[in-house]
Every structure is written in C-alpha cells, then in structure tokens.
CSV table of C-alpha atoms and ligand atoms in Angstrom, one decimal:
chain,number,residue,atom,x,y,z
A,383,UNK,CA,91.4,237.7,222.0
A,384,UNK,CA,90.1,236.9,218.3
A,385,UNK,CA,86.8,235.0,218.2
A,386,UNK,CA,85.8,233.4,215.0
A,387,UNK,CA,82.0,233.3,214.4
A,388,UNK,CA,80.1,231.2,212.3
A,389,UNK,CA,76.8,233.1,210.5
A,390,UNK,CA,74.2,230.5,208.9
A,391,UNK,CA,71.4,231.2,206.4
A,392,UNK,CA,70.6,235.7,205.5
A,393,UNK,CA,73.8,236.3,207.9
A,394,UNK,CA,75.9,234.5,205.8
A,395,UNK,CA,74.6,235.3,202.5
A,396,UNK,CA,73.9,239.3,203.4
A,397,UNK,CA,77.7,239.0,204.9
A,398,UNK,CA,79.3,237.1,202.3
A,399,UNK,CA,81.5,234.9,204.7
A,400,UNK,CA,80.3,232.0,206.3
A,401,UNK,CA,83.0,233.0,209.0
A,402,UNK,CA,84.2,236.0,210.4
A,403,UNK,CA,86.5,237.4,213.1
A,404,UNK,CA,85.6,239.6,216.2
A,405,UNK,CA,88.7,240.7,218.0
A,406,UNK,CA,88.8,242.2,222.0
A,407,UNK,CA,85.2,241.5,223.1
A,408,UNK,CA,84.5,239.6,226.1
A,409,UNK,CA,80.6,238.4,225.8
A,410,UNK,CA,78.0,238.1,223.3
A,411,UNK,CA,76.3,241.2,223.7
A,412,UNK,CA,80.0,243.0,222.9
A,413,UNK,CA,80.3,240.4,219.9
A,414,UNK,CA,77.4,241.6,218.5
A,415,UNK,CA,77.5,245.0,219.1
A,416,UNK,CA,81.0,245.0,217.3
A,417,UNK,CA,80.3,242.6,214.8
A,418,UNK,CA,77.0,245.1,213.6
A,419,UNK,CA,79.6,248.1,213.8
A,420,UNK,CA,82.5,246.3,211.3
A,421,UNK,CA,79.5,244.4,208.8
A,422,UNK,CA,77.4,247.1,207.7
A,423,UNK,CA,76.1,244.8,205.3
A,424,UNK,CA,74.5,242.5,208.3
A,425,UNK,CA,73.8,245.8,210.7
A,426,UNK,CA,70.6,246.1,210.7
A,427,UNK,CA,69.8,242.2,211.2
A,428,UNK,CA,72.2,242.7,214.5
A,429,UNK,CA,70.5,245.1,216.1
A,430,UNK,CA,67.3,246.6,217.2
A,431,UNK,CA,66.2,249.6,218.7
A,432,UNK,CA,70.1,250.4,219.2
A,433,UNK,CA,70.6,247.4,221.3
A,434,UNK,CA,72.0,243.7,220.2
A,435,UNK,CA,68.8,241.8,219.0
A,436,UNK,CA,67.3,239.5,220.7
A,437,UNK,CA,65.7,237.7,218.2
A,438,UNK,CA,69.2,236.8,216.9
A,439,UNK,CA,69.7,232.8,217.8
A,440,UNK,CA,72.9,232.2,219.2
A,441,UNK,CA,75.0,228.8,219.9
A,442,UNK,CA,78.2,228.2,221.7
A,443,UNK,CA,80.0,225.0,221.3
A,444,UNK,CA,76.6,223.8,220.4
A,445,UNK,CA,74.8,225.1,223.2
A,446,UNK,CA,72.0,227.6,223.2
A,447,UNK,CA,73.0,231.1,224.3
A,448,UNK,CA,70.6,232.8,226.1
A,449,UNK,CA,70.3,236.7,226.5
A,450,UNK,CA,69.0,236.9,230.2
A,451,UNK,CA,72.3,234.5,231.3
A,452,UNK,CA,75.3,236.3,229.8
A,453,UNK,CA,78.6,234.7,229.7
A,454,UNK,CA,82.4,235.8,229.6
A,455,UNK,CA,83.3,234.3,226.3
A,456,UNK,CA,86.4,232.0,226.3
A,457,UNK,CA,89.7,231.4,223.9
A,458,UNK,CA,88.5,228.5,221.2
A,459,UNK,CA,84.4,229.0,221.6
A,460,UNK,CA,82.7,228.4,219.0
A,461,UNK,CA,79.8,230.7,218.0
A,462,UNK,CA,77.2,230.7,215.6
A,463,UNK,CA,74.5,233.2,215.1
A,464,UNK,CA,71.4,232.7,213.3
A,465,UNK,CA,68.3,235.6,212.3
A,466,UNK,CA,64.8,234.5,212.7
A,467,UNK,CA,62.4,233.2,209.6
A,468,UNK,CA,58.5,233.0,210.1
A,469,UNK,CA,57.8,232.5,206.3
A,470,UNK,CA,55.0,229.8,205.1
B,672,UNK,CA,39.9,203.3,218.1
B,673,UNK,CA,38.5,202.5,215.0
B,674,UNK,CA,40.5,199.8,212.7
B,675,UNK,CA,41.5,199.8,209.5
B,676,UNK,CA,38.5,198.6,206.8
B,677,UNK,CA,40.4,196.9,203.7
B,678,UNK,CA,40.1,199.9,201.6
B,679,UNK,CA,42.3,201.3,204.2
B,680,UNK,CA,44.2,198.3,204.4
B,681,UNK,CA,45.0,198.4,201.1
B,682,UNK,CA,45.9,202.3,200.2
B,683,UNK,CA,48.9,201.9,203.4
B,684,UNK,CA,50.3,198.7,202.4
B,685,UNK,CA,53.2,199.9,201.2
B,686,UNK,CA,54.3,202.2,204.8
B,687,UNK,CA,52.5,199.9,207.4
B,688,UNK,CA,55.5,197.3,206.7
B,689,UNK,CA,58.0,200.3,207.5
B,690,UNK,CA,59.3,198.8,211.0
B,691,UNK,CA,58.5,200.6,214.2
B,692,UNK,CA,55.4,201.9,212.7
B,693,UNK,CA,52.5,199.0,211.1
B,694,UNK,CA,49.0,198.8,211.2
B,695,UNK,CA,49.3,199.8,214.9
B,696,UNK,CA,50.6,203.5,213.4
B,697,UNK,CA,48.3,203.8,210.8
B,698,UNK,CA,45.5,203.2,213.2
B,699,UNK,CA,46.8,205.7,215.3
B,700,UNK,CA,47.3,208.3,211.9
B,701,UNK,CA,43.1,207.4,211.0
B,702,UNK,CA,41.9,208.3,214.6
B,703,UNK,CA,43.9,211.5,215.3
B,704,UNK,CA,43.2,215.2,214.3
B,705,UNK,CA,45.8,217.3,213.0
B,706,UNK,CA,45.2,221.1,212.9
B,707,UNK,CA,47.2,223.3,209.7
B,708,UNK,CA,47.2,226.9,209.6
B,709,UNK,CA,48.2,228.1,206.7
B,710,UNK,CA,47.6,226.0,203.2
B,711,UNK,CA,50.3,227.7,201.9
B,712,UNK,CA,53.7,227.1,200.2
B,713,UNK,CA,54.2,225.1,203.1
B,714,UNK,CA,50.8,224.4,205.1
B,715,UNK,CA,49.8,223.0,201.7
B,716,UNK,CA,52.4,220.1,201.2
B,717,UNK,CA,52.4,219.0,204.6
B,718,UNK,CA,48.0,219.0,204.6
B,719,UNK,CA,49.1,217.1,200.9
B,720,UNK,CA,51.5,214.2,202.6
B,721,UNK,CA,49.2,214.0,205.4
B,722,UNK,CA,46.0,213.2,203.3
B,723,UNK,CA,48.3,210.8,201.6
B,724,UNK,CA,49.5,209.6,204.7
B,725,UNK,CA,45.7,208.0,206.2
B,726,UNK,CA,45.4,211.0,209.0
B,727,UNK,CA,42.1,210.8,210.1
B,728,UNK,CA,40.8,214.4,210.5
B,729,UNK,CA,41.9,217.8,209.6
B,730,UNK,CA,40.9,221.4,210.3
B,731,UNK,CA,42.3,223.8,208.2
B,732,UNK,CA,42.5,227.5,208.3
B,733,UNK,CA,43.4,229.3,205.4
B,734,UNK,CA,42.0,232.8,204.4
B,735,UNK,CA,41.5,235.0,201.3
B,736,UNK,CA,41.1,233.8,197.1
B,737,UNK,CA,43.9,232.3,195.2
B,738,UNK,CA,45.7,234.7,193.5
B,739,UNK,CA,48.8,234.5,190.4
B,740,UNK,CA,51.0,234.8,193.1
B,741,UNK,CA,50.5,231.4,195.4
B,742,UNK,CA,51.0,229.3,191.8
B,743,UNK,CA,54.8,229.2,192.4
B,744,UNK,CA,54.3,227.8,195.8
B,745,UNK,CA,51.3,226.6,197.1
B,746,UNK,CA,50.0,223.2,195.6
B,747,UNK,CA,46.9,222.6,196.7
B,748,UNK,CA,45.6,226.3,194.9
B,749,UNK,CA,45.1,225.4,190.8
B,750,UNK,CA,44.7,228.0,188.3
B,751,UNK,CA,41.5,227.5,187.7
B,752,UNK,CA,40.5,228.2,191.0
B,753,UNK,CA,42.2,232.1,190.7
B,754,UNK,CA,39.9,234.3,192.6
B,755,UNK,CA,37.7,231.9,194.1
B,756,UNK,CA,38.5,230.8,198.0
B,757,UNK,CA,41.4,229.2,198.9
B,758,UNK,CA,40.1,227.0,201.3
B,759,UNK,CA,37.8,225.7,198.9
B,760,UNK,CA,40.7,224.7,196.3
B,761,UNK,CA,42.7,223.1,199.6
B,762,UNK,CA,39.5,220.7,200.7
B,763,UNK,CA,39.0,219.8,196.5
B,764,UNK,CA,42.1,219.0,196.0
B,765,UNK,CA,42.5,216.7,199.5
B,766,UNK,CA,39.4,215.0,198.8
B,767,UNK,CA,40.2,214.1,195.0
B,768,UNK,CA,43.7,212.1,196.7
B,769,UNK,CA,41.8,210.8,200.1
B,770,UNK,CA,37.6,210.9,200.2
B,771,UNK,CA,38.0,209.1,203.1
B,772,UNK,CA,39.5,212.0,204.8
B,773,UNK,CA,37.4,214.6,207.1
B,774,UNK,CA,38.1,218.3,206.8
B,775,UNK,CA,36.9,221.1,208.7
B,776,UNK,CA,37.7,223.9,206.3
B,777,UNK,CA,37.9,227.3,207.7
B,778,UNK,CA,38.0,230.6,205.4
B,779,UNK,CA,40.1,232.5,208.0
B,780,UNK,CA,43.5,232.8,209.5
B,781,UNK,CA,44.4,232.2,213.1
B,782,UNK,CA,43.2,235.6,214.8
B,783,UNK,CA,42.9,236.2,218.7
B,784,UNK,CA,38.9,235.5,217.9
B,785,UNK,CA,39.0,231.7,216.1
B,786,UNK,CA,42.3,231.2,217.9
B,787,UNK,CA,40.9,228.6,221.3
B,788,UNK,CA,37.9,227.3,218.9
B,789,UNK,CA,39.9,225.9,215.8
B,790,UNK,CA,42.4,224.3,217.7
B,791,UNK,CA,40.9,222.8,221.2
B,792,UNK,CA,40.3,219.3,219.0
B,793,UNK,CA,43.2,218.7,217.6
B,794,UNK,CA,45.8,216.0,218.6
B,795,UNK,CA,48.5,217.8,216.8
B,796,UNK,CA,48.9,221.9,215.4
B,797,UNK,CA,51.4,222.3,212.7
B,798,UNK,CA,52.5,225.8,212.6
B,799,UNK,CA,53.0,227.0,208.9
B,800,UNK,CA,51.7,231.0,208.9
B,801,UNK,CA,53.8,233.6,207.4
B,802,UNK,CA,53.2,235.9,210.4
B,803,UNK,CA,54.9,235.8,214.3
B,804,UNK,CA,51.3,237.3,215.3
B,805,UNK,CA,49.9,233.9,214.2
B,806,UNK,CA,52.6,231.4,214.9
B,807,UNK,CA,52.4,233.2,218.7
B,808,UNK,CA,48.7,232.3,219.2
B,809,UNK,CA,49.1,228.9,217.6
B,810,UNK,CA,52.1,228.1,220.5
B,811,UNK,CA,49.2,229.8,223.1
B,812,UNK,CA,46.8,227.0,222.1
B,813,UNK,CA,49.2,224.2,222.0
B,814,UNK,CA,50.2,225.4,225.3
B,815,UNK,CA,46.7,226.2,226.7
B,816,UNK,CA,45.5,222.6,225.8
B,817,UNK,CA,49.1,220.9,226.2
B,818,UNK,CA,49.1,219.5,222.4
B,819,UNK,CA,52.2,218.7,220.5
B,820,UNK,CA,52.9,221.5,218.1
B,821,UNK,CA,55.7,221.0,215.0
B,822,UNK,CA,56.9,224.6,214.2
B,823,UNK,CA,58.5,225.3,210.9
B,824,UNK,CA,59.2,228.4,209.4
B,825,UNK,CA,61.2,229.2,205.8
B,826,UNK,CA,62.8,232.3,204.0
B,827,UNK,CA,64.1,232.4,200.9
B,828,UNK,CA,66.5,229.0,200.9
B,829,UNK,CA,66.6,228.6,204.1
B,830,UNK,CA,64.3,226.9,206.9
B,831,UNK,CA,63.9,225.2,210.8
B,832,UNK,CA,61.6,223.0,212.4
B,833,UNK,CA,61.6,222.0,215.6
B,834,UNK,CA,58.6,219.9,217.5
B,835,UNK,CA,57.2,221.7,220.7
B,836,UNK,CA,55.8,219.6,223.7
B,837,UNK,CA,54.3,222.1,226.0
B,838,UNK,CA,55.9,221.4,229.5
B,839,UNK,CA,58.7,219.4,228.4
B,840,UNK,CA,60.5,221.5,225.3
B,841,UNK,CA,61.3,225.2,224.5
B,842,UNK,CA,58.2,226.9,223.2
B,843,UNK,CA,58.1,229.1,220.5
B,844,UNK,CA,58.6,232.0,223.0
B,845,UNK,CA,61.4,230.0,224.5
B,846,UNK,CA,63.3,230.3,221.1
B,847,UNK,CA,61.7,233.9,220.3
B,848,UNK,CA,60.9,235.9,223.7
B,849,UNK,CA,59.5,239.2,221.3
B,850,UNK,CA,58.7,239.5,218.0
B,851,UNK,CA,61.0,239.9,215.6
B,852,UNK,CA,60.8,243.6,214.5
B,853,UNK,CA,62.2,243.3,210.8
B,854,UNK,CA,60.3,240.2,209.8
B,855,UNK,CA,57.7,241.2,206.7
B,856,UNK,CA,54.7,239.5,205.3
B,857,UNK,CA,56.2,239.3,202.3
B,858,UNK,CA,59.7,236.9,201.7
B,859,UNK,CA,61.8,235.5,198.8
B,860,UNK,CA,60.4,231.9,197.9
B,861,UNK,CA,60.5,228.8,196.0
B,862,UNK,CA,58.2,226.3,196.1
B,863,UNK,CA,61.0,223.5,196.2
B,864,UNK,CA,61.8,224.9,199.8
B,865,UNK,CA,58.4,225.3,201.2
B,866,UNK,CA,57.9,222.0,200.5
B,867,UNK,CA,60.7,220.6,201.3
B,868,UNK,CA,60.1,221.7,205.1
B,869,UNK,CA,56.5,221.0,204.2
B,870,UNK,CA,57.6,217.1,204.0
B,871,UNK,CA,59.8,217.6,207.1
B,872,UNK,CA,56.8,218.7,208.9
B,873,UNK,CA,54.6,215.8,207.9
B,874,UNK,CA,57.3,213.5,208.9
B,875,UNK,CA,57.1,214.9,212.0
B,876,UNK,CA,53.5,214.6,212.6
B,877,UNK,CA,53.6,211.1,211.8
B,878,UNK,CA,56.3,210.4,214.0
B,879,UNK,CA,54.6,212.2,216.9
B,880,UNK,CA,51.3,210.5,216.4
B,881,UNK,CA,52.2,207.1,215.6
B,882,UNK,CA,55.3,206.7,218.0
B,883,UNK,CA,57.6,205.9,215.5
B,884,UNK,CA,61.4,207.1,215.6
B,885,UNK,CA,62.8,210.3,217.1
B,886,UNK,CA,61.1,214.0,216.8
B,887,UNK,CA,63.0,216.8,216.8
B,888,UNK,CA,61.9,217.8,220.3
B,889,UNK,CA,64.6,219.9,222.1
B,890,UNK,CA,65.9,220.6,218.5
B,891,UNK,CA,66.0,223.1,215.8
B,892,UNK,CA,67.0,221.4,212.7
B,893,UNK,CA,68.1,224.6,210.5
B,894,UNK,CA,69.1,223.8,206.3
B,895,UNK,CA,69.9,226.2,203.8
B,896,UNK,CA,69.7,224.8,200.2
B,897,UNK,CA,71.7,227.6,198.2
B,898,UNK,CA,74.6,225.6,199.6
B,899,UNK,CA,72.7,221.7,201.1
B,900,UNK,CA,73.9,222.7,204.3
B,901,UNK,CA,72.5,221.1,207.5
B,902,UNK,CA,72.4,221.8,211.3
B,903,UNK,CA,71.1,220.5,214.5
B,904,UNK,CA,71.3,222.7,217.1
B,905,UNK,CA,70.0,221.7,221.2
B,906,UNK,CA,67.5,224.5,222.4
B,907,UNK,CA,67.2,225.7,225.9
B,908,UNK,CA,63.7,226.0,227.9
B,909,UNK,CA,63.6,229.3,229.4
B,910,UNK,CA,62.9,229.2,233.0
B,911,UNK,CA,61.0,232.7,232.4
B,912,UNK,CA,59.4,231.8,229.6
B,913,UNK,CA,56.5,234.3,229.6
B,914,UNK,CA,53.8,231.7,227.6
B,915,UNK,CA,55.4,228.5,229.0
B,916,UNK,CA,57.4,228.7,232.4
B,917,UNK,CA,54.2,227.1,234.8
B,918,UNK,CA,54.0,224.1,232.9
B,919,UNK,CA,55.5,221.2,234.2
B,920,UNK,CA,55.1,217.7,232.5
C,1099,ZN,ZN1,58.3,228.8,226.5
C-alpha cells in the first residue's frame, strides 16, 4: 500500500516536496520511521532519541493523530505531519 | 465596570461600530488585564495593537537591554534605546500611543520564581517566548488559575496560534506532551512574520475578551508565507494530559 503524505512548513522546505510517498507501512509510527530512513534531508526532524518523535504533529483526514492511540493506516488517508516552532 | 469617558469615546469610534462588538466590547477591552511575555518580534506587536486597541491593563515581562539584533524584529525596542532595558523602551513606546493605558512592566522573563505572581491578575496570557521552558509555565498558570491563554509560536516563515481554555481545549501539553529536543533559542526571522502572528494574536485577545466572533479554540491555525499557504487543523484533548487532564469545565 502507497501512502501519500503531505509535509507543511521546515518538513516541506528541508524535504523539498510538499508531498511524498511511503510505500508498505501499516501505522504512523512505521510511516515515520520509514519516511526518516528514505529523507535524510528531514531525518533528524523525524526522530528523536532513535524513536519516531513525538513532538512531530500529525493529521489524518483532518483529524489529530495521537501517539498513545495508534491506528492501522487505511488505503486513501490523508496525512500531514508538521514539526514544532516555539519562536517569538 | 467602568465606562467609557469621551476621550475614550472618541479614540474607538472607528471599531466600536464594527457589529458584534460596540461600546459594550470596548468596555469590556478598558476593564480587562492582558498578561505578554515576551515584547519581542511578536510579544511586541500584539502589546502594540492592544494599546491601540483600549485594553485596560497590561503586565509585561521582558528581560535583558536592547541589542542590534531585536531592530529587525521587535518594534517597540528603538535604536536609541541600544543597551538600555528593554522593558523600559516597551512601556515608552506604549505610553507615547495610549497614556491612558496601565503597565506593570517587569525586567524579567517567565521563570519558575515570577511564574504564579506575574500572571494570577490577568484576564488573558498571550504566550509569545522563544523558549518551550517558558511557554510550559505560561500554560501551568493559565491552567492553575483557569484563564484563557492565545498561544502563538513562529519560525522562520512559518507560524500557529491556537487559543487555550483550560478545561475545555487541548493545552499546550495536549499539543506538545515533552519538549521538543531540537528546538534552539535562536531561529531564522523576519519581522513581517512575527508580526503578522503578532496581529493574529491581538485579534484573538480581543475576540476572547469582548465576545465578539469565533476564537480559534480547539484549533491550530498553521500559515507559511514563503508560499501564503494556510491551514486549520482540529486538535485533540488528551485524556492524560499531564498539566491539564483534572480539569473539567
Ligand atoms: Zn492538556
């Protein structure tokens, strides 16, 4: 299964594709970890002490993913992942 | 609540006919107390729009002297203020647009000491600090003494907001459970993006104060201006949420 992901703001710009493809993962966690592995360029914004960051936002089909309630992704969902800011 | 003297009257005539809001609002805006921390690129456009604005009160936190560096960005710090306080260039420059307006200027940052102190008063805390360690003990207060707290945050181009009701929306630990490890003190900025969030952030105070139209409560309105886009994306409480999960509305 192919999963196209939508990155916004330093994911997209560090990545230079505002989407990409992730094929043969079946939840987020996977996603990321294999997205991180094929986009060396957005790596180390993916993961954090060797483990899929949490600080990482993520939406599917504009709904809030959170990490403490995984879920089996499915055929046509849409994801977006976003990297925190804090600047003032 | 105190009403409106003519002086008053007169400076807001041109947004108390703005429907949904009137004199009623800007009654509302004079008698409320809106804590800022910091008068940065972004702490110092909202603390700007709100003097402008009529808001009654404001207690500022801001530490350190104004430096080459905050010129590009933060507008309430003047050149020839460079190496004097910041907070003292903040409260001169808010007084020369509104006299009328009380400030309780503090030469600090948040910090686990001032933290409970600065913000206990205040109706509304608008989050604007560079730093997670701050913008975590800003979301503790709000929470602590259940006020409304509009948390914005920019890098680079990009930005979010999102307006926090303790009890009733995700809290800033909601959206970030831990810190983020790789975020620096220092970041890529233009004043033009600061303050466009900056304004965002005002709006928002005004519309939580006064009543008038919808917040962005439940929300995190995300925009990137290298390429104008927009996003509005639905945020989740967390039922574990270690600063907010006892509060109930
Ligand atoms: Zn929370």
């Amino acid at each position: 299964m192919l999963h196209k992901v939508k990155l916004w703001g330093q994911l997209k710009h560090l990545a230079g594709d505002e989407y990409v493809q992730v094929a043969d993962v079946s939840t987020v966690n996977e996603l990321i970890l294999k997205l991180a592995e094929e986009r060396e360029e957005i790596s180390h914004m993916l993961i954090s002490e060797g483990q899929a960051n949490p600080s990482i936002l993520v939406f599917i089909n504009d709904n809030q993913h959170l990490w403490e309630t995984p879920r089996d992704l499915k055929e046509n969902d849409s994801i977006t992942l976003m990297s925190p800011i804090a600047g003032g | 609540m105190k009403p409106l003297n003519q002086e008053e009257k007169d400076t807001y005539a041109w947004q108390t006919t703005v429907p949904g809001f009137g004199e009623e609002g800007q009654v509302k805006l004079k008698n409320s107390t809106v804590f800022i921390s910091r008068c940065g690129g972004l702490g110092s456009v909202v603390a700007y729009e709100l003097a402008a604005a009529g808001i009654g009160k404001m207690i500022l936190a801001h530490g350190g002297n104004v430096k080459h560096s905050d010129l590009n960005r933060q507008l309430l710090m003047t050149h020839d203020w460079l190496g004097k306080p910041r907070i003292e260039s903040v409260e001169r420059r808010l007084k020369e647009l509104n006299p009328r307006l009380e400030i309780e200027a503090v030469n600090a940052n948040v910090n686990e000491e001032n933290a409970q102190e600065l913000m206990a008063q205040a109706d509304l805390i608008i989050d604007c600090a560079p730093l997670f360690e701050e913008r975590y003990l800003m979301n503790r207060e709000a929470i602590r003494n259940n006020i409304p707290l509009v948390e914005c945050a920019m890098f680079e181009l990009q930005a979010q907001i999102t307006t926090i009701i303790p009890g009733l929306t995700p809290c800033l630990k909601c959206i970030y459970p831990e810190k983020p490890a790789a975020w620096k003190r220092r970041f890529p900025v233009f004043g033009a993006v600061s303050g466009t969030v900056g304004c965002m952030a005002a709006m928002e105070a005004i519309k939580v104060l006064s009543g008038l139209g919808d917040t962005l409560e439940n929300k995190l309105l995300s925009f990137d201006l290298r390429d104008m886009t927009f996003m509005k994306s639905p945020l989740i409480k967390r039922d574990h949420c270690p600063a907010c999960s006892g509060l109930h509305s």
